[in-house]
XYZ file of N, CA and C in Angstrom:
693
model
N 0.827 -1.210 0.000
C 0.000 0.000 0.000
C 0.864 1.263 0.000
N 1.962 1.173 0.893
C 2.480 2.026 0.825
C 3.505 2.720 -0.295
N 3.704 1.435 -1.319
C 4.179 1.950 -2.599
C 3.497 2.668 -3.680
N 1.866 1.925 -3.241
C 0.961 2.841 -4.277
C 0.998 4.145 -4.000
N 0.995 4.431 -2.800
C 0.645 5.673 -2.082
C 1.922 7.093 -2.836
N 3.340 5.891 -2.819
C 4.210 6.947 -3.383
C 4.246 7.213 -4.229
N 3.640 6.219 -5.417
C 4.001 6.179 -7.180
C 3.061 7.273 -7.138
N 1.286 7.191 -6.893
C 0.651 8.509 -6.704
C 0.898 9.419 -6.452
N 1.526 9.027 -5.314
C 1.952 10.979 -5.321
C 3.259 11.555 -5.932
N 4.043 10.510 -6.551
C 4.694 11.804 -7.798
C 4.244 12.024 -8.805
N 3.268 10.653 -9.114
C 2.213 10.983 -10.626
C 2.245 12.228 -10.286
N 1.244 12.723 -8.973
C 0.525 13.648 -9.334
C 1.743 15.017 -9.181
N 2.656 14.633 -8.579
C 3.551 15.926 -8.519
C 4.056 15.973 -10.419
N 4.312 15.078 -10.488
C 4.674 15.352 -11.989
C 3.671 15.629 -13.048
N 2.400 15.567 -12.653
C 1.613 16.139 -13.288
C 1.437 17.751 -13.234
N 1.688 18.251 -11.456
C 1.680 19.791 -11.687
C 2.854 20.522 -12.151
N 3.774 19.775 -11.910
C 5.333 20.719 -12.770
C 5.490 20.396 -14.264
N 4.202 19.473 -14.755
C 4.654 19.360 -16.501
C 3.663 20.359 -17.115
N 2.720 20.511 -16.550
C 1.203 21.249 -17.069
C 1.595 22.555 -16.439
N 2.148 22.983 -15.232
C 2.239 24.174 -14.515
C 3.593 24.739 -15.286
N 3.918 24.478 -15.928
C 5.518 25.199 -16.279
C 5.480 25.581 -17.827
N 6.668 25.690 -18.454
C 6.881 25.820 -20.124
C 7.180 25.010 -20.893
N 6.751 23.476 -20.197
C 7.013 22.180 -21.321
C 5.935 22.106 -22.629
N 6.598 21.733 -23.772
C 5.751 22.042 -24.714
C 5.765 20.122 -25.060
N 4.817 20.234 -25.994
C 4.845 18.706 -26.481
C 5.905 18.053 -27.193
N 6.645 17.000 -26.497
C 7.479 16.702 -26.854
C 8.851 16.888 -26.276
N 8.466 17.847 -25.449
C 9.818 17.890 -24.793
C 10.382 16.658 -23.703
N 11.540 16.243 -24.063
C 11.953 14.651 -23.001
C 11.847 14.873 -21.700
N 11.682 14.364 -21.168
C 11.746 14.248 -19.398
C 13.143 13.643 -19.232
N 13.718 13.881 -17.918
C 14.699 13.471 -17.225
C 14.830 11.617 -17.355
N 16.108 11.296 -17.231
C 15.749 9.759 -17.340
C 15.107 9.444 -15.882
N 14.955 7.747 -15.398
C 14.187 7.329 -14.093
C 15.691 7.643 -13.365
N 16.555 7.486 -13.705
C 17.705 7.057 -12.534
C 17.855 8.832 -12.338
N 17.359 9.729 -12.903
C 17.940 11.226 -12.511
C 16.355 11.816 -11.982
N 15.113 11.177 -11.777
C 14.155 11.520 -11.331
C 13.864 10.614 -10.076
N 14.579 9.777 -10.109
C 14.525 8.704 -8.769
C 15.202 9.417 -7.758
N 16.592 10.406 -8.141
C 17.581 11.062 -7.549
C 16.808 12.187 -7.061
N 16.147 12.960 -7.709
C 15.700 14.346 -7.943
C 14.524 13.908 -6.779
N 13.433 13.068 -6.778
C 12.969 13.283 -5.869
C 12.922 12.081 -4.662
N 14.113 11.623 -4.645
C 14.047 10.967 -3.375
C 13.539 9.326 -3.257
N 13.174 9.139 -4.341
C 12.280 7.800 -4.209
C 13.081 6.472 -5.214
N 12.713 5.057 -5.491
C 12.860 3.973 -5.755
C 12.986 4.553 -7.564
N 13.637 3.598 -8.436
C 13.522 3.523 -9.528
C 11.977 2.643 -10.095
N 11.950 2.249 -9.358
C 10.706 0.923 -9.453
C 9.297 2.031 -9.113
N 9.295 3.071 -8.299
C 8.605 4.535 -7.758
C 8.163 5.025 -9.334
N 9.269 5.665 -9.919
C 9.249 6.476 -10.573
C 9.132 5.670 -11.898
N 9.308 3.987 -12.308
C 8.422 3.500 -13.375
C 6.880 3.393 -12.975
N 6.900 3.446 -12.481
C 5.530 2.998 -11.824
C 4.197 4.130 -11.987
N 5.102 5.449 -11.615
C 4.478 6.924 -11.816
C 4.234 7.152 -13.610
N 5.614 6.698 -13.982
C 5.851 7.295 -15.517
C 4.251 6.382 -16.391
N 4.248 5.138 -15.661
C 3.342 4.154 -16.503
C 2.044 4.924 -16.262
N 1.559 5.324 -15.217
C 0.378 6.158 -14.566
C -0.132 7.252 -15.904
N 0.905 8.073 -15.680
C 0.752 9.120 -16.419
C 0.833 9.247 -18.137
N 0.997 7.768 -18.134
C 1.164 7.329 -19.709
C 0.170 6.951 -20.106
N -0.447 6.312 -18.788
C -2.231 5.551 -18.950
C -3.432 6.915 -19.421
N -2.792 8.067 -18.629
C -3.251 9.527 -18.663
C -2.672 9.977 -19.358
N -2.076 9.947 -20.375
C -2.122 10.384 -21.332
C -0.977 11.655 -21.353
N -0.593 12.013 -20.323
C 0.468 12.731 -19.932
C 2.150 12.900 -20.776
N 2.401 11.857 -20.952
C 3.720 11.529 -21.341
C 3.511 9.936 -22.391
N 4.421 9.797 -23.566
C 4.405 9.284 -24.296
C 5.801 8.650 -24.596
N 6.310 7.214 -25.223
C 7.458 7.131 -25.341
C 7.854 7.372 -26.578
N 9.175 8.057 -26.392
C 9.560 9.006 -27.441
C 10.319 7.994 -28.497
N 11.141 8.905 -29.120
C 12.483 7.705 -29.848
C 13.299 7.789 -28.771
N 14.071 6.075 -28.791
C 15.080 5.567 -28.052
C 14.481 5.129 -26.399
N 12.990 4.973 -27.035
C 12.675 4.818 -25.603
C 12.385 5.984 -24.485
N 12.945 7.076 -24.873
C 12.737 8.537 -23.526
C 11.285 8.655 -23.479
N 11.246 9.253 -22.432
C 9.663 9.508 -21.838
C 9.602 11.181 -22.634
N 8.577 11.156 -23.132
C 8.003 12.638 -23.568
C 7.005 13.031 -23.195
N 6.921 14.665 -22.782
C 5.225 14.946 -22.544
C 4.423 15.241 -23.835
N 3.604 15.312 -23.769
C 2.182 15.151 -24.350
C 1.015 16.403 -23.737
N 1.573 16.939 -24.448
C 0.283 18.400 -23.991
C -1.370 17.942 -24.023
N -2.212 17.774 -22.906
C -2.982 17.513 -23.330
C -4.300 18.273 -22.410
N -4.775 19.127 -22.399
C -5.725 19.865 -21.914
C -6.953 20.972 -22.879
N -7.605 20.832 -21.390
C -8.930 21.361 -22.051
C -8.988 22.951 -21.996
N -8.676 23.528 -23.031
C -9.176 24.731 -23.307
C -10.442 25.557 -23.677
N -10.280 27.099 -24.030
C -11.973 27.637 -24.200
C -11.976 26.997 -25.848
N -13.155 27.046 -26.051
C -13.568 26.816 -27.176
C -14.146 27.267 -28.611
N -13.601 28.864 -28.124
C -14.025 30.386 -29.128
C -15.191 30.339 -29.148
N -15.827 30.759 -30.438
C -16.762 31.607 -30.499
C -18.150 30.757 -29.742
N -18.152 29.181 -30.126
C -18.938 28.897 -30.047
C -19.065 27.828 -28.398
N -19.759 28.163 -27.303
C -19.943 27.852 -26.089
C -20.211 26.094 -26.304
N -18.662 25.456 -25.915
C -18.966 23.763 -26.013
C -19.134 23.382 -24.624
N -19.456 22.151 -24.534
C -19.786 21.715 -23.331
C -18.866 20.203 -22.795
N -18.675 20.444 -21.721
C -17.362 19.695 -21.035
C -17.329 18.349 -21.157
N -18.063 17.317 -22.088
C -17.804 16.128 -22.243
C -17.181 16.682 -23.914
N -17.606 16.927 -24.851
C -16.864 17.419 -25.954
C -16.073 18.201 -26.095
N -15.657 19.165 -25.080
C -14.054 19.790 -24.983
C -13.117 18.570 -24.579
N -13.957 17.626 -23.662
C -12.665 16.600 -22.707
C -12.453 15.810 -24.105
N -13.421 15.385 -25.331
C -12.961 14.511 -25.816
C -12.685 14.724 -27.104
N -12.737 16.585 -27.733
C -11.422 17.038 -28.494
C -10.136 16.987 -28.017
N -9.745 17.177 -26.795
C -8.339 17.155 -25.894
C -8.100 15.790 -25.834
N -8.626 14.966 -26.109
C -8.048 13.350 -25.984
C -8.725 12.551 -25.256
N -9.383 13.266 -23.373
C -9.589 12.636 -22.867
C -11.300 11.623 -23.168
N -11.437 10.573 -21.957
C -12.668 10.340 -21.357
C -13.661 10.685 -20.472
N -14.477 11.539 -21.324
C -15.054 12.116 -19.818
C -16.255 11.054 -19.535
N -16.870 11.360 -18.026
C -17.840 11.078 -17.562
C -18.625 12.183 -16.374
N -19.180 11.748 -15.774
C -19.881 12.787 -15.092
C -20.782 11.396 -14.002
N -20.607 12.403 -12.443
C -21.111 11.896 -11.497
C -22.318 12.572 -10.935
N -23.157 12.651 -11.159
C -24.891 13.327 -10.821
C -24.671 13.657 -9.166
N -24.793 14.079 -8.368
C -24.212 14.093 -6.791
C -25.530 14.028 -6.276
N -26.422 15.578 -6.676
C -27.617 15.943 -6.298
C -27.882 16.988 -7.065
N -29.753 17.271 -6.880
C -30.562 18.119 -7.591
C -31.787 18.277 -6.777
N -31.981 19.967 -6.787
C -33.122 19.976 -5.779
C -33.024 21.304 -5.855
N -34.547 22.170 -4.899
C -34.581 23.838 -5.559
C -33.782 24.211 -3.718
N -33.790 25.445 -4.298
C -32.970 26.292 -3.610
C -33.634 27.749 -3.790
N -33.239 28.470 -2.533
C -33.521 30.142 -2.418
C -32.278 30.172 -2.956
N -32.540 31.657 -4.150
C -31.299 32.624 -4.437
C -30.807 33.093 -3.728
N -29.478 33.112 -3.309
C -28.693 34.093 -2.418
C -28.618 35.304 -3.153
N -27.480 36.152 -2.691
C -27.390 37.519 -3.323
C -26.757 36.725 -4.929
N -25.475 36.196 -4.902
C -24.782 36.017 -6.126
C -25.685 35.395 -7.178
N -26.882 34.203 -6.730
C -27.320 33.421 -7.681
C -28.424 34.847 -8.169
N -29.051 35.537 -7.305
C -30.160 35.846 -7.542
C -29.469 37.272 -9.068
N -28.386 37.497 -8.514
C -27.634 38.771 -9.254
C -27.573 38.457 -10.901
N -26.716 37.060 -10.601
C -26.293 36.018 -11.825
C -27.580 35.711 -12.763
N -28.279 35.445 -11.956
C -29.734 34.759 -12.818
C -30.961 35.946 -13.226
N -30.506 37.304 -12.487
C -31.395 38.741 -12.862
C -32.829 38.024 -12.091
N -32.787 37.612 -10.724
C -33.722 36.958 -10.191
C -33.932 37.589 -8.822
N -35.147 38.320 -8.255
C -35.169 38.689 -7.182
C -34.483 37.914 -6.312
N -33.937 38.634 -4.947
C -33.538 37.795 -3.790
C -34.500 36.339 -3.291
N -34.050 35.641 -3.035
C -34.452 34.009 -2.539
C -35.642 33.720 -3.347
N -35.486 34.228 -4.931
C -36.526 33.422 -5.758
C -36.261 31.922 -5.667
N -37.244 30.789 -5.848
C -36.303 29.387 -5.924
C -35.749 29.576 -7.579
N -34.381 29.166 -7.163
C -34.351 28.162 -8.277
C -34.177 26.835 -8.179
N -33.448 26.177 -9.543
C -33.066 24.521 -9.426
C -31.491 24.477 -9.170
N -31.573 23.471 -8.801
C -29.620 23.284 -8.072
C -29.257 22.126 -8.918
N -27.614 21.536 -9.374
C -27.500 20.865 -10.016
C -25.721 20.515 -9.365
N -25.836 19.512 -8.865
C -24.236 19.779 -8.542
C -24.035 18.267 -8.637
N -22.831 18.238 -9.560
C -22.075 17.514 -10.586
C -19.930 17.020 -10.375
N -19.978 16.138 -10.242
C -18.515 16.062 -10.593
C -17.881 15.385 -11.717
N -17.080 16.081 -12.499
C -17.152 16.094 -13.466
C -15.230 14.860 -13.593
N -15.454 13.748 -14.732
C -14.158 13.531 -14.367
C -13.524 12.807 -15.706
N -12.471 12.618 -15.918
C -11.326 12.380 -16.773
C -10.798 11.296 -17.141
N -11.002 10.127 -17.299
C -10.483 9.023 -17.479
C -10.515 8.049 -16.538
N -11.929 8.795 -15.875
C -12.433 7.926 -14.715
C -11.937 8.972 -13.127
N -10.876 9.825 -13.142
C -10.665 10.616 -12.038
C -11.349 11.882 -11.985
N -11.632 12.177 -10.840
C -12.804 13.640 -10.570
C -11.589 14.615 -10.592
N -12.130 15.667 -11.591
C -11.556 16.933 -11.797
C -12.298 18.325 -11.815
N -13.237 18.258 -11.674
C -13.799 19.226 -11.783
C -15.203 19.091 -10.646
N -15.420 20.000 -9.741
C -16.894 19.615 -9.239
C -17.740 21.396 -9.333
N -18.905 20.994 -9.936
C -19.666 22.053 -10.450
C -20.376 21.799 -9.696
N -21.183 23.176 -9.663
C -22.771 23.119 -9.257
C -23.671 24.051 -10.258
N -24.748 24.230 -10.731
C -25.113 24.660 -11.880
C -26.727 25.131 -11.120
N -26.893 26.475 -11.010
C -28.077 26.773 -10.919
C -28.969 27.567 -12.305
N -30.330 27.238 -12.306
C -31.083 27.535 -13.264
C -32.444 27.912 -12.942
N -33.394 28.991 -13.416
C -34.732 29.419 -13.386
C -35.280 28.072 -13.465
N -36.532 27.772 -12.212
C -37.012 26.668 -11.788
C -38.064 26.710 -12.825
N -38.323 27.422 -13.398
C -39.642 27.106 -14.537
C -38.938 26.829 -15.767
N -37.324 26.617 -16.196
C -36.899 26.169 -16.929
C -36.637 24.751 -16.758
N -36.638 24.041 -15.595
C -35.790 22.593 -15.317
C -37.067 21.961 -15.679
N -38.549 22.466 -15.809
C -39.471 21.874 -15.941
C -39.615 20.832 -17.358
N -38.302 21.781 -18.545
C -38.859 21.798 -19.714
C -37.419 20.110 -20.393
N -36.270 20.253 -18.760
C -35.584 19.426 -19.429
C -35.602 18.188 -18.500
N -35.104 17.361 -18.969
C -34.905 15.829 -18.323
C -33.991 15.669 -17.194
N -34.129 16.098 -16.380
C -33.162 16.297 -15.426
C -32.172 14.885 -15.000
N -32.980 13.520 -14.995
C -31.990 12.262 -14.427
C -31.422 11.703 -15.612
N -31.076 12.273 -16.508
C -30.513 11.996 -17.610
C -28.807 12.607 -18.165
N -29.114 13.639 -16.856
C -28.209 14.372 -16.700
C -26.292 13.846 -16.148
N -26.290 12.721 -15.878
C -25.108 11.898 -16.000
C -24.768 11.577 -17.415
N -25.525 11.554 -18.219
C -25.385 10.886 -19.843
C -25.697 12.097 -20.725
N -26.553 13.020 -20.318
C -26.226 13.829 -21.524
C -26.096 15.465 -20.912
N -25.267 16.069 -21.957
C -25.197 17.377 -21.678
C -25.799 18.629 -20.858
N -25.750 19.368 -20.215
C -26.962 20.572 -20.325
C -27.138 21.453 -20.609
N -26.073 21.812 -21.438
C -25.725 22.529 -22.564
C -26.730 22.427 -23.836
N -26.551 20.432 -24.397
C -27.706 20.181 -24.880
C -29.010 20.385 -24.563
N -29.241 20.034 -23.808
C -30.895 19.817 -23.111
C -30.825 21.420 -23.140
N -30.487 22.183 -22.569
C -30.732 23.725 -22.925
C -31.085 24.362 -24.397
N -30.066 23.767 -25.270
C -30.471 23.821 -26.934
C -31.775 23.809 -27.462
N -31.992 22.434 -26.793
C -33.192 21.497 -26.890
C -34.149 22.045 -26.564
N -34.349 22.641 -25.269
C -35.187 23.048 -24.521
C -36.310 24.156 -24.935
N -35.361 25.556 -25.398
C -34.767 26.983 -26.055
C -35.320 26.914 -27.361
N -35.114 26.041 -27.910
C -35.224 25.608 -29.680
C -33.777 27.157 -30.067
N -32.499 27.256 -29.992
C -31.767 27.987 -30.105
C -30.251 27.679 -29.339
N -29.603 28.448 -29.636
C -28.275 28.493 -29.409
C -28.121 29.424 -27.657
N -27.261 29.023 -26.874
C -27.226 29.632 -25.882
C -25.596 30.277 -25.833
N -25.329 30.986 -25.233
C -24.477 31.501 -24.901
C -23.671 32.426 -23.933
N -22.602 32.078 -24.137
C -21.328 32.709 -22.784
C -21.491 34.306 -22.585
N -22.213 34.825 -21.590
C -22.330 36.170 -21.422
C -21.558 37.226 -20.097
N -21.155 35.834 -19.395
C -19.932 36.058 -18.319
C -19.042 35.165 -17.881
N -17.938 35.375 -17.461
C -17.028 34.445 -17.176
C -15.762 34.877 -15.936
N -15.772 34.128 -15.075
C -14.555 35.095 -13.772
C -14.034 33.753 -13.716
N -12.664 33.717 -13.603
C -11.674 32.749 -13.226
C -10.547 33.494 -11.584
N -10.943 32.352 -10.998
C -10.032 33.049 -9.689
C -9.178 31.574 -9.084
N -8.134 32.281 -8.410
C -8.062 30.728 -7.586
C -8.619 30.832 -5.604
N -8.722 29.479 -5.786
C -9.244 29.066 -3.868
C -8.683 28.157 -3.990
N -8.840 27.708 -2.331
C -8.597 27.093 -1.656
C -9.586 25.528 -1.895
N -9.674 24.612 -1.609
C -10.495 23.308 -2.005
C -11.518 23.148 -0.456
N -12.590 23.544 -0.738
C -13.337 22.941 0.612
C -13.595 21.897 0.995
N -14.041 21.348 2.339
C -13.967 20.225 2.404
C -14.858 19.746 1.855
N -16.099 19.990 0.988
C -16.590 19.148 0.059
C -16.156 19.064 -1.317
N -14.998 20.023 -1.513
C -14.653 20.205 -2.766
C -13.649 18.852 -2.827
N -12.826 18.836 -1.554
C -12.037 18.050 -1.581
C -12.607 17.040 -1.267
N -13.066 15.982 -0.655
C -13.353 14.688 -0.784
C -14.336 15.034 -2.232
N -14.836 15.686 -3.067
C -15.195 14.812 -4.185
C -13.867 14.704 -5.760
N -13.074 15.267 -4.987
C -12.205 15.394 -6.320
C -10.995 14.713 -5.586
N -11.298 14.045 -4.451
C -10.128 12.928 -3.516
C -8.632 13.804 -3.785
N -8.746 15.127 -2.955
C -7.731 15.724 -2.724
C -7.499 16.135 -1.302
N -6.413 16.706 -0.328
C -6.536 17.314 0.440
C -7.171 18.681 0.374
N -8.293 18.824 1.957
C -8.699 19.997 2.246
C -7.863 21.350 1.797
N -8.107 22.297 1.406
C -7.415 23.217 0.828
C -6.293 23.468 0.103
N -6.667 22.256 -1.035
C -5.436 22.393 -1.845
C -5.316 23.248 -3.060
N -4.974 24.072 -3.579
C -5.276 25.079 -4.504
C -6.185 24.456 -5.989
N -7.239 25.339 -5.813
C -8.321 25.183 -7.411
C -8.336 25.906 -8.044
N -8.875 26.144 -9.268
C -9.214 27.124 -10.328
C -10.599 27.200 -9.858
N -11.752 28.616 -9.775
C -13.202 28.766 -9.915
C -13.129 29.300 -10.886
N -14.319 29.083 -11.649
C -14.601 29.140 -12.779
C -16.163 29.282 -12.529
N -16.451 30.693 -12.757
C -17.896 30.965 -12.948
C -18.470 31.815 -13.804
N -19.450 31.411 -14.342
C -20.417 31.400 -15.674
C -21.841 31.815 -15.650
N -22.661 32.379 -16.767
C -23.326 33.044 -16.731
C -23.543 32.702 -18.325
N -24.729 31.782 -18.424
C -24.753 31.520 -19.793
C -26.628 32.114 -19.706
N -26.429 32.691 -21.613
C -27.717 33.265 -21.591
C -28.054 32.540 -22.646
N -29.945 32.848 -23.008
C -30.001 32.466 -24.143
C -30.331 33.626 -25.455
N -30.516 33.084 -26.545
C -30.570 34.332 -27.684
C -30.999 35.498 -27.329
N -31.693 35.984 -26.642
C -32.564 37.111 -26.253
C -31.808 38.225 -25.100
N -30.818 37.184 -24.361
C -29.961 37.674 -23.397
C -30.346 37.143 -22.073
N -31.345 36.669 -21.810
C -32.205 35.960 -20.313
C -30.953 35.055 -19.751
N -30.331 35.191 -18.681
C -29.511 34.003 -17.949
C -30.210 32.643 -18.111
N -30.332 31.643 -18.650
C -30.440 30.810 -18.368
C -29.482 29.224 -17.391
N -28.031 30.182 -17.073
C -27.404 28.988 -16.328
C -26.248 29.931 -15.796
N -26.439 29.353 -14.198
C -25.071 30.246 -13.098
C -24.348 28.807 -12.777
N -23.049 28.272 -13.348
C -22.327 27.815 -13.090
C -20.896 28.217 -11.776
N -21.026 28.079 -11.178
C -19.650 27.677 -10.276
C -18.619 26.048 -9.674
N -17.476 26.336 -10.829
C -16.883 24.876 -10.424
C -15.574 25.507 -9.994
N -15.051 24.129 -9.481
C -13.557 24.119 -8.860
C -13.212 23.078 -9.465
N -11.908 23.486 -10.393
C -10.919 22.793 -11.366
C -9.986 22.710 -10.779
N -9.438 21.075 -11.188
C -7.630 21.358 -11.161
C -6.898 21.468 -11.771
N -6.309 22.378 -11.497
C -6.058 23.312 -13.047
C -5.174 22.229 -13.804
N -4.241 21.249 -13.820
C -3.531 20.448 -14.216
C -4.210 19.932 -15.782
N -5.514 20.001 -15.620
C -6.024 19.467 -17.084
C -6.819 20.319 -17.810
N -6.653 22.319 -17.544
C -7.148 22.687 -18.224
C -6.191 24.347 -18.419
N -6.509 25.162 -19.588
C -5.870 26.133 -20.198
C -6.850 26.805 -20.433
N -6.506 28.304 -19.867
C -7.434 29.435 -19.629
C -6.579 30.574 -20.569
C-alpha cells in the first residue's frame, strides 16, 4: 500500500510541474535514474508513476525509448460555447460525469444577481462532478430558473449534456455572457469529491450563460484542477 501511495503521489507531482511550467509537447523528461535522484524515491517509484501518467495520457514514449510529454488539456472553445464532455474529448480525454444531487434552492445575493432573479426566488440546483479518465476533476454546481428545469430531463443528466438539453429546450443556441476565473482554496466538500486534500489550490470558474434574447439561463460555479485545463 504504501508503494501505491508513493508512485501517486509523484504521478501527481509530476503532473503539476509538466502542465504548470513551459514544457511544450514533446519535450523529453529526465531519465528514471535522474528523477529517482531528484525526488528521493525507488527507480521501481518512478516506473511505476511514468506508466500512470502514460495511462493519462500525460507523457508518451519518445524515440530511443525517452519519456516525452504530451500536452494535453482542455481549453476555451471560441466563439462557439462547447460543453465539457466534448471539450474533454477534443483534448483526448474520457469524460464522464457523477450526478451528486438536484433539488430547488432560495437565491442568495450572487445566484439571484447572476440569474437577474429577485432575492431568494427558488431556483433549481444541479451539482455535478465532473471527471477524466475515470478521475474527478472538476466539481460544479449549476443553478437555473425553476420554470426552466421543468422543460428538461433532469436524471438523464449523468449521460447527456446541459448545454444540450438547454439547446433542446430553447429551440436555439445559448451563450457565454460572463465568465470570472479566480483561484481558492479546495473545501472540504470540494475536496473529498475530487479525492484531494482539504485546501489544496483550485481554479473557480464561474459562468453566466444566456439564451438568444440575453435571459440568464445557467449560473455555473466549479472548482478545477487546473492540471487538465488552459485558460
Amino acid at each position: 500500500m504504501a508503494a501505491d501511495h508513493a508512485y501517486q503521489r509523484l504521478a501527481n507531482r509530476l503532473i503539476r510541474e509538466l502542465t504548470g511550467g513551459l514544457w511544450r509537447n514533446g519535450d523529453p523528461l529526465p531519465s528514471e535514474h535522474a528523477l529517482a535522484s531528484a525526488y528521493a524515491v525507488s527507480r521501481r517509484t518512478v516506473r511505476q508513476a511514468l506508466e500512470l501518467l502514460q495511462r493519462e495520457g500525460f507523457v508518451s514514449k519518445g524515440q530511443g525509448r525517452s519519456t516525452v510529454y504530451r500536452e494535453r488539456a482542455i481549453g476555451r472553445s471560441g466563439e462557439k460555447l462547447m460543453d465539457f464532455p466534448t471539450a474533454a474529448r477534443e483534448a483526448g480525454f474520457r469524460p464522464s460525469t457523477r450526478l451528486v444531487s438536484t433539488g430547488r434552492v432560495e437565491a442568495g445575493l450572487s445566484i439571484a444577481h447572476a440569474l437577474a432573479l429577485p432575492l431568494g426566488t427558488e431556483v433549481f440546483e444541479i451539482r455535478r462532478v465532473r471527471l477524466l479518465e475515470g478521475r474527478p476533476v472538476v466539481h460544479q454546481t449549476s443553478l437555473l430558473p425553476a420554470a426552466l428545469v421543468e422543460k428538461l430531463d433532469i436524471s438523464s443528466l449523468a449521460e447527456t449534456s446541459l448545454y444540450t438539453m438547454l439547446r433542446a429546450a430553447l429551440g436555439g443556441e445559448i451563450f457565454l455572457a460572463r465568465e470570472h476565473v479566480s483561484l481558492l482554496s479546495a473545501s472540504e466538500e470540494e475536496a473529498e469529491a475530487l479525492s484531494i486534500p482539504k485546501a489544496s489550490p483550485l481554479l473557480r470558474v464561474q459562468r453566466v450563460v444566456v439564451d438568444a434574447g440575453g435571459r440568464p439561463v445557467e449560473y455555473s460555479n466549479s472548482a478545477l484542477q487546473d492540471s487538465f485545463f488552459r485558460f
